[in-house]
């Protein structure tokens, strides 16, 4: 049985809490947060209010706090040779204060109140000792099928790749929705296409899956599309994305 | 029972063929193609080789040909007051020659050899007579739960929205994969994130779903990301996407 203290009450903390709660091999001893309101989903018995002094002794202290708070929070917890572990994709392990440190990064986007099956979520771990690395691999394997040791440098690049695959992709959905709203057609009509665009990657590489006017060099359609867009920034984005698609596919010829 | 002649043997033709074949209320009388090789998936009994003269009499002639071929193919088929119907998102109905014309556009991305359930695919229809519109609505409802009459103008805008939500999104997946390849980490690690990015739209709007450094104005992370990208075009794309996200979310404040 692994014991865990969860520091933080945000989105990631809440999802990790539920994953551990459903697992017999992990025992969450306490959840620590800055205010009482946010702690509600964790249940009364776990509440600890901004009290760094009376935290129980645990195998692992998981810091599910904002990236900018990792240094300060770990500084306050770094006594007693605790294993301090952050859950951030973009933050180097070394940002953690103290001597015994690690990373436990679930590579997923979490939505408040929407439960996900952790077994499908890759967990990337890192530690500055083999003892902690073993503990983190064990913790990960209790909840996920995909647990890998990944260095800070590689994890940061994966996080950058995730910005393209999630943040920027989602903004393209926003642009697509805006076009629908302006034309008074339902954005719902595009959702089956959006789901299939993602699920094509089950059988094809992005290169194989590419279609559309830019890929086939259909200048007439691209010119028409540009004339149909009102917003200059969206026009620029259309042009740059189309050029990027053409360059990427030309390289291969 | 509706009878259909399918003109074209490409990807969309093949998927439509299978959807109709599985349906008792639709009878595909013939598939017409330019060459024999491509016609294989349709079965021997349907073969007609570039023979415009001996096509059987059908309720609807579906032109599943490339956008640029619609005018010419419809010209050759426009005798005998046939109902000629294209399946293109980007092409106005008026591109069809003859007097009796319509559109039957399945809004989806099709992969060779990957069967999709047509009942989840929106079908947008249009016709220049109420008689053909009724036929197309009936044909659509036999295979899909979502069949709507949509004008050429609105359909073209939906097609533009689809370029953002599919073509450009897929290229962001390609960039994401490139970063993984360069860093020697598996792109598979990002796929659960990619699927969830799409499926978040089941419960959230794109605006609600947006996360990341651009959304929260995290200049430090954005600067670091730019320094980690080697390719100037990808840097430009990162900058433009981040600016677009910031503008979009500022507007609402």
XYZ file of C-alpha atoms in Angstrom:
506
model
C 0.000 0.000 0.000
C 1.356 3.393 -1.072
C 0.433 6.416 0.999
C 0.025 9.815 -0.602
C -0.555 13.365 0.551
C -2.115 15.463 -2.199
C -1.221 19.155 -2.111
C -3.592 21.263 -4.208
C -7.325 21.210 -4.867
C -7.525 22.161 -8.554
C -8.575 20.200 -11.586
C -5.606 17.799 -11.766
C -5.655 17.249 -7.987
C -9.328 16.335 -8.144
C -8.856 13.841 -10.993
C -5.820 12.240 -9.333
C -7.728 12.029 -6.068
C -10.573 10.100 -7.686
C -8.166 7.773 -9.504
C -6.399 6.968 -6.207
C -9.639 6.719 -4.257
C -10.863 4.013 -6.644
C -7.631 2.050 -6.154
C -7.015 -0.375 -3.309
C -3.240 -0.094 -3.473
C -3.136 3.672 -2.890
C -4.130 5.454 0.288
C -4.681 9.224 0.188
C -3.920 10.356 3.738
C -4.708 14.017 3.253
C -5.612 16.678 0.720
C -4.238 20.105 1.441
C -5.691 23.290 -0.035
C -5.736 27.008 0.455
C -9.450 27.361 0.981
C -12.391 25.293 2.075
C -14.728 25.909 -0.856
C -12.611 24.087 -3.409
C -12.100 21.076 -1.192
C -15.679 19.940 -1.359
C -15.229 17.185 -3.986
C -12.579 15.530 -1.831
C -14.896 14.811 1.101
C -14.744 16.140 4.624
C -12.350 13.631 6.102
C -9.405 14.768 3.990
C -9.548 18.471 4.687
C -6.419 20.271 5.796
C -6.510 24.046 5.545
C -3.191 25.660 4.614
C -1.551 23.852 7.484
C 1.934 22.768 6.457
C 2.860 21.706 9.988
C 0.508 18.886 10.829
C 0.586 16.879 7.604
C 0.696 13.111 8.077
C 3.775 11.085 7.185
C 3.342 9.697 3.631
C 5.432 7.826 1.047
C 4.865 10.526 -1.555
C 3.783 14.172 -1.423
C 2.143 15.046 -4.743
C 2.242 18.772 -5.520
C -0.744 19.340 -7.816
C -0.365 23.110 -7.685
C 0.138 25.723 -10.430
C 3.570 25.670 -12.099
C 4.485 29.010 -10.565
C 3.717 27.757 -7.029
C 5.876 24.595 -7.194
C 9.072 26.247 -5.921
C 7.432 27.963 -2.959
C 5.218 25.054 -1.892
C 8.081 22.560 -2.130
C 10.267 24.932 -0.076
C 7.710 24.836 2.717
C 7.394 21.027 2.570
C 11.058 20.140 2.093
C 11.854 19.265 5.682
C 11.948 15.668 6.983
C 13.452 14.229 3.779
C 10.036 13.922 2.192
C 9.612 12.703 -1.391
C 8.225 15.801 -3.126
C 6.755 15.212 -6.579
C 5.118 17.681 -8.950
C 2.557 16.767 -11.640
C 3.463 19.392 -14.259
C 4.358 18.842 -17.902
C 6.219 22.088 -18.431
C 8.211 22.389 -15.207
C 11.709 20.897 -14.770
C 12.089 18.525 -11.821
C 14.832 20.764 -10.439
C 12.287 23.484 -9.706
C 11.360 21.440 -6.620
C 13.146 22.479 -3.432
C 14.813 19.910 -1.174
C 16.853 16.824 -1.950
C 14.312 14.114 -2.761
C 12.285 15.076 -5.774
C 10.376 13.654 -8.679
C 7.699 14.168 -11.345
C 4.414 12.326 -11.884
C 2.845 13.866 -15.018
C -0.448 12.568 -16.395
C -0.428 13.587 -20.084
C -4.064 14.502 -20.490
C -6.453 17.468 -20.506
C -8.841 17.370 -17.577
C -12.316 18.849 -17.456
C -13.871 19.804 -14.121
C -16.517 17.228 -13.278
C -15.845 14.922 -16.273
C -14.431 11.601 -15.093
C -11.785 9.979 -17.305
C -10.461 6.444 -17.141
C -6.892 6.840 -15.898
C -5.849 3.496 -17.344
C -5.743 5.156 -20.800
C -3.741 8.178 -19.615
C 0.057 8.019 -20.105
C 1.909 8.880 -16.925
C 5.457 10.206 -17.307
C 7.615 9.849 -14.223
C 11.061 11.097 -13.243
C 13.005 11.038 -9.972
C 16.449 11.972 -8.685
C 16.776 8.615 -6.886
C 16.057 5.058 -7.903
C 14.080 4.591 -4.687
C 11.596 7.327 -5.592
C 11.553 6.265 -9.254
C 10.460 2.785 -8.174
C 7.742 4.250 -5.950
C 6.456 6.502 -8.755
C 6.420 3.658 -11.297
C 4.445 1.583 -8.790
C 2.032 4.440 -8.095
C 1.546 4.992 -11.832
C 1.019 1.338 -12.678
C -1.731 1.112 -10.083
C -3.857 3.511 -12.100
C -2.539 3.485 -15.710
C -1.494 1.015 -18.404
C 1.162 3.394 -19.756
C 3.804 4.546 -17.288
C 7.213 5.641 -18.562
C 10.345 7.206 -17.174
C 10.872 10.431 -19.161
C 13.516 13.104 -18.508
C 12.601 16.741 -17.824
C 13.979 17.726 -21.220
C 11.877 15.182 -23.141
C 8.817 15.895 -21.015
C 9.081 19.607 -21.813
C 9.174 18.796 -25.539
C 6.152 16.535 -25.145
C 4.424 19.418 -23.412
C 5.280 21.661 -26.374
C 3.907 19.000 -28.747
C 0.772 18.906 -26.579
C 0.319 22.672 -26.977
C 0.014 22.115 -30.742
C -2.143 18.980 -30.430
C -4.478 20.346 -27.763
C -4.341 24.134 -27.160
C -3.963 25.164 -30.805
C -6.289 22.447 -32.089
C -8.948 23.629 -29.673
C -8.589 27.194 -30.933
C -9.138 25.964 -34.497
C -12.391 24.462 -33.194
C -13.213 27.945 -31.837
C -12.598 29.533 -35.263
C -14.684 26.830 -36.886
C -17.507 27.489 -34.418
C -17.277 31.242 -35.078
C -17.786 30.642 -38.823
C -20.854 28.515 -38.003
C -22.297 31.151 -35.663
C -21.867 33.885 -38.283
C -23.551 31.702 -40.893
C -26.302 30.599 -38.466
C -25.597 26.903 -38.941
C -25.177 24.528 -36.033
C -21.588 23.754 -34.958
C -22.942 20.319 -33.965
C -22.901 19.411 -37.679
C -19.087 19.491 -37.532
C -18.646 17.357 -34.422
C -18.706 13.915 -36.099
C -15.975 15.243 -38.426
C -13.968 16.516 -35.448
C -14.177 13.178 -33.612
C -13.169 11.266 -36.737
C -10.275 13.664 -37.439
C -8.812 12.588 -34.088
C -9.663 8.899 -34.400
C -8.116 8.623 -37.861
C -4.809 8.568 -35.992
C -5.707 5.069 -34.785
C -4.905 3.773 -38.278
C -3.111 6.555 -40.173
C -0.180 8.915 -39.566
C -1.027 12.641 -39.725
C 0.790 12.711 -43.056
C -1.381 9.950 -44.479
C -4.542 11.502 -43.058
C -4.038 14.954 -44.605
C -6.673 16.060 -47.109
C -8.042 19.381 -48.327
C -7.317 22.222 -50.738
C -3.803 23.003 -49.396
C -2.695 19.369 -49.641
C -3.892 19.027 -53.226
C -2.725 22.524 -54.249
C -6.255 23.678 -55.102
C -5.535 27.416 -55.476
C -9.068 28.252 -56.604
C -10.677 26.927 -53.415
C -8.027 28.509 -51.170
C -8.562 31.891 -52.855
C -12.314 31.563 -52.393
C -11.893 30.605 -48.731
C -9.724 33.656 -48.076
C -12.338 35.902 -49.665
C -14.976 34.376 -47.358
C -13.071 35.229 -44.174
C -13.664 38.690 -42.673
C -11.070 38.769 -39.941
C -7.456 39.592 -40.952
C -5.907 37.422 -38.252
C -7.976 34.438 -39.377
C -6.960 35.117 -42.999
C -3.285 35.154 -41.900
C -3.804 31.889 -40.061
C -5.476 30.318 -43.102
C -2.563 31.384 -45.317
C 0.151 30.254 -42.900
C -1.503 26.883 -42.184
C -1.986 26.275 -45.918
C 1.666 27.132 -46.650
C 2.819 24.879 -43.805
C 0.745 21.985 -45.195
C 2.167 22.512 -48.687
C 5.778 22.736 -47.453
C 5.381 19.671 -45.259
C 4.011 17.519 -48.056
C 6.396 18.827 -50.720
C 9.376 17.851 -48.580
C 8.409 14.235 -49.020
C 8.197 14.210 -52.799
C -37.370 1.691 -52.869
C -35.083 4.402 -54.216
C -32.839 3.536 -57.156
C -29.427 5.120 -57.513
C -26.665 5.175 -60.106
C -23.327 6.034 -58.528
C -20.882 7.865 -60.803
C -17.320 7.716 -59.485
C -15.205 5.080 -57.777
C -13.185 7.134 -55.288
C -13.253 7.258 -51.519
C -16.635 8.950 -51.045
C -18.235 6.784 -53.744
C -17.016 3.658 -52.004
C -18.324 4.717 -48.589
C -21.693 5.763 -50.023
C -21.903 2.482 -51.913
C -21.450 0.453 -48.751
C -23.973 2.577 -46.841
C -26.566 2.012 -49.585
C -25.714 -1.650 -49.997
C -26.466 -2.219 -46.301
C -29.834 -0.538 -46.689
C -32.996 -2.277 -47.872
C -34.670 0.903 -49.057
C -31.931 1.866 -51.521
C -31.014 -0.022 -54.668
C -27.719 0.787 -56.381
C -28.334 -0.089 -60.017
C -24.849 0.678 -61.302
C -21.473 2.124 -60.398
C -19.691 3.923 -63.184
C -15.954 4.530 -63.231
C -13.146 5.408 -65.569
C -11.097 2.301 -65.003
C -11.570 -1.278 -63.874
C -8.938 -1.423 -61.140
C -10.638 1.011 -58.826
C -14.016 -0.646 -59.186
C -13.048 -3.762 -57.348
C -14.617 -2.923 -53.952
C -17.980 -2.466 -55.639
C -18.251 -6.032 -56.905
C -18.380 -7.307 -60.454
C -22.087 -6.966 -61.053
C -22.052 -3.177 -60.863
C -19.273 -2.469 -63.334
C -19.849 0.005 -66.112
C -16.738 1.276 -67.875
C -16.902 4.906 -68.970
C -20.079 4.133 -70.808
C -22.423 7.086 -70.510
C -24.864 5.681 -73.043
C -26.145 2.473 -71.504
C -26.721 3.567 -67.918
C -29.913 2.210 -66.364
C -32.841 4.471 -65.539
C -32.584 5.527 -61.855
C -34.350 7.932 -59.489
C -31.085 9.685 -58.638
C -27.658 9.909 -60.316
C -25.067 10.610 -57.607
C -21.924 12.261 -58.974
C -19.188 11.263 -56.512
C -16.427 12.684 -58.692
C -13.764 15.309 -58.014
C -15.044 18.894 -57.731
C -13.355 19.870 -60.982
C -15.080 17.047 -62.894
C -18.646 17.842 -61.791
C -19.394 20.250 -64.659
C -18.141 17.946 -67.389
C -19.625 14.717 -66.031
C -23.017 16.350 -65.442
C -22.905 17.757 -68.974
C -22.554 14.253 -70.371
C -25.359 12.878 -68.174
C -27.812 15.756 -68.467
C -30.056 14.271 -71.133
C -33.373 12.519 -70.338
C -34.288 14.910 -67.491
C -32.260 12.909 -64.998
C -31.868 14.050 -61.394
C -28.136 14.830 -61.197
C -26.765 15.265 -57.677
C -23.192 15.985 -56.570
C -21.751 15.054 -53.150
C -19.297 17.956 -52.721
C -19.052 20.393 -49.805
C -17.268 23.150 -51.657
C -19.084 23.158 -55.004
C -22.225 25.241 -55.677
C -25.233 23.266 -56.891
C -25.332 25.444 -60.000
C -22.076 23.894 -61.222
C -24.186 20.917 -62.306
C -25.297 21.011 -65.945
C -28.915 20.353 -66.928
C -32.184 21.394 -65.354
C -32.747 18.938 -62.511
C -29.981 19.217 -59.961
C -29.196 18.751 -56.334
C -26.574 18.150 -53.639
C -26.154 15.252 -51.223
C -23.140 16.116 -49.045
C -22.014 13.799 -46.239
C -20.049 16.058 -43.847
C -17.293 13.662 -42.858
C -13.707 12.710 -43.639
C -13.458 9.259 -45.189
C -10.516 6.892 -44.961
C -9.996 4.238 -47.624
C -10.940 0.891 -46.126
C -12.174 2.253 -42.757
C -15.915 1.718 -42.413
C -17.886 4.456 -40.639
C -21.425 4.303 -39.336
C -23.359 6.624 -41.652
C -26.106 7.151 -39.092
C -23.758 9.560 -37.249
C -22.763 11.474 -40.381
C -24.711 14.697 -41.090
C -25.999 14.799 -44.643
C -26.663 18.230 -46.141
C -29.032 18.234 -49.084
C -30.136 20.862 -51.577
C -32.236 20.682 -54.741
C -33.705 23.036 -57.318
C -37.095 21.334 -57.132
C -39.234 20.184 -54.239
C -39.599 16.800 -55.941
C -35.846 16.137 -55.864
C -35.508 17.661 -52.384
C -38.061 15.143 -51.102
C -36.174 12.293 -52.773
C -32.840 13.425 -51.302
C -34.267 13.820 -47.802
C -35.681 10.302 -48.105
C -32.374 8.912 -49.390
C -30.496 10.635 -46.559
C -32.864 9.508 -43.816
C -32.420 5.921 -44.902
C -28.780 6.026 -43.886
C -28.347 8.940 -41.411
C -30.013 10.398 -38.325
C -29.065 13.953 -39.318
C -30.313 15.131 -42.697
C -30.815 18.838 -43.318
C -31.628 21.105 -46.228
C -28.709 23.563 -46.483
C -28.172 26.164 -49.228
C -25.018 26.207 -51.367
C -23.879 29.389 -49.598
C -24.203 27.933 -46.103
C -22.714 24.606 -47.208
C -19.653 26.403 -48.581
C -19.162 28.156 -45.238
C -19.522 24.829 -43.420
C -16.886 23.455 -45.746
C -14.612 26.378 -44.841
C -15.264 25.694 -41.138
C -14.398 22.047 -41.819
C -11.036 23.070 -43.326
C -10.137 24.616 -39.946
C -11.609 21.755 -37.874
C -10.152 18.933 -39.979
C -7.398 19.915 -42.472
C -5.632 22.430 -40.231
C -6.180 20.403 -37.068
C -4.626 17.392 -38.763
C -1.580 19.456 -39.730
C -1.154 20.496 -36.088
C -1.065 16.770 -35.321
C 1.703 16.487 -37.937
C 3.726 19.256 -36.245
C 3.171 17.597 -32.885
C 4.368 14.279 -34.305
C 7.456 15.978 -35.799
C 8.424 17.332 -32.365
C 8.067 13.800 -30.939
C 10.170 12.261 -33.718
C 12.944 14.812 -33.190
C 12.911 14.155 -29.449
C 12.698 10.365 -29.931
C 9.531 10.024 -27.859
C 6.509 8.104 -29.064
C 3.700 10.147 -30.649
C 1.363 7.482 -29.218
C 1.800 9.160 -25.824
C -0.173 12.134 -27.187
C -3.075 10.210 -28.688
C -5.249 9.962 -25.546
C -4.872 13.750 -25.249
C -5.850 14.197 -28.898
C -8.969 12.034 -28.562
C -10.024 13.862 -25.401
C -9.401 17.273 -27.016
C -12.073 16.356 -29.567
C -14.468 14.684 -27.129
C -14.387 17.634 -24.718
C -16.750 19.272 -27.228
C -19.439 16.840 -26.068
C -19.765 18.876 -22.883
C -17.905 22.168 -23.397
C -17.746 24.906 -26.024
C -14.296 25.504 -27.573
C -14.130 28.701 -25.533
C -14.754 26.847 -22.278
C -12.328 24.071 -23.230
C -9.365 26.360 -23.946
C -6.326 25.913 -21.697
C -2.592 26.516 -22.034
C 0.037 29.237 -21.816
C -1.571 31.561 -24.402
C -4.960 31.441 -22.672
C -3.492 32.251 -19.264
C -0.987 34.807 -20.641
C 2.025 32.805 -19.446
C 4.741 34.734 -21.317
C 7.596 32.773 -19.751
C 6.374 29.421 -21.098
C 5.553 30.861 -24.532
C 9.045 32.357 -24.786
C 10.598 29.040 -23.801
C 8.460 27.160 -26.331
C 9.552 29.508 -29.128
C 13.199 28.949 -28.227
C 12.623 25.177 -28.422
C 11.300 25.302 -31.996
C 13.875 25.136 -34.796
C 11.741 25.796 -37.812
C 10.838 29.429 -38.584
C 7.477 28.587 -40.088
C 6.521 26.590 -36.991
C 7.677 29.507 -34.805
C 5.454 31.866 -36.849
C 2.549 29.472 -36.432
C 3.128 29.237 -32.683
C 3.156 33.049 -32.403
C 0.099 33.586 -34.581
C -1.957 30.850 -32.867
C -1.012 32.222 -29.435
C -1.982 35.778 -30.461
C -5.272 34.499 -31.902
C -6.062 32.689 -28.649
C -5.283 35.794 -26.601
C -7.362 38.085 -28.836
C -10.289 35.659 -28.850
C -10.406 35.367 -25.073
C -9.766 39.076 -24.409
C -12.756 40.016 -26.545
C -15.020 38.363 -24.025
C -13.700 40.134 -20.938
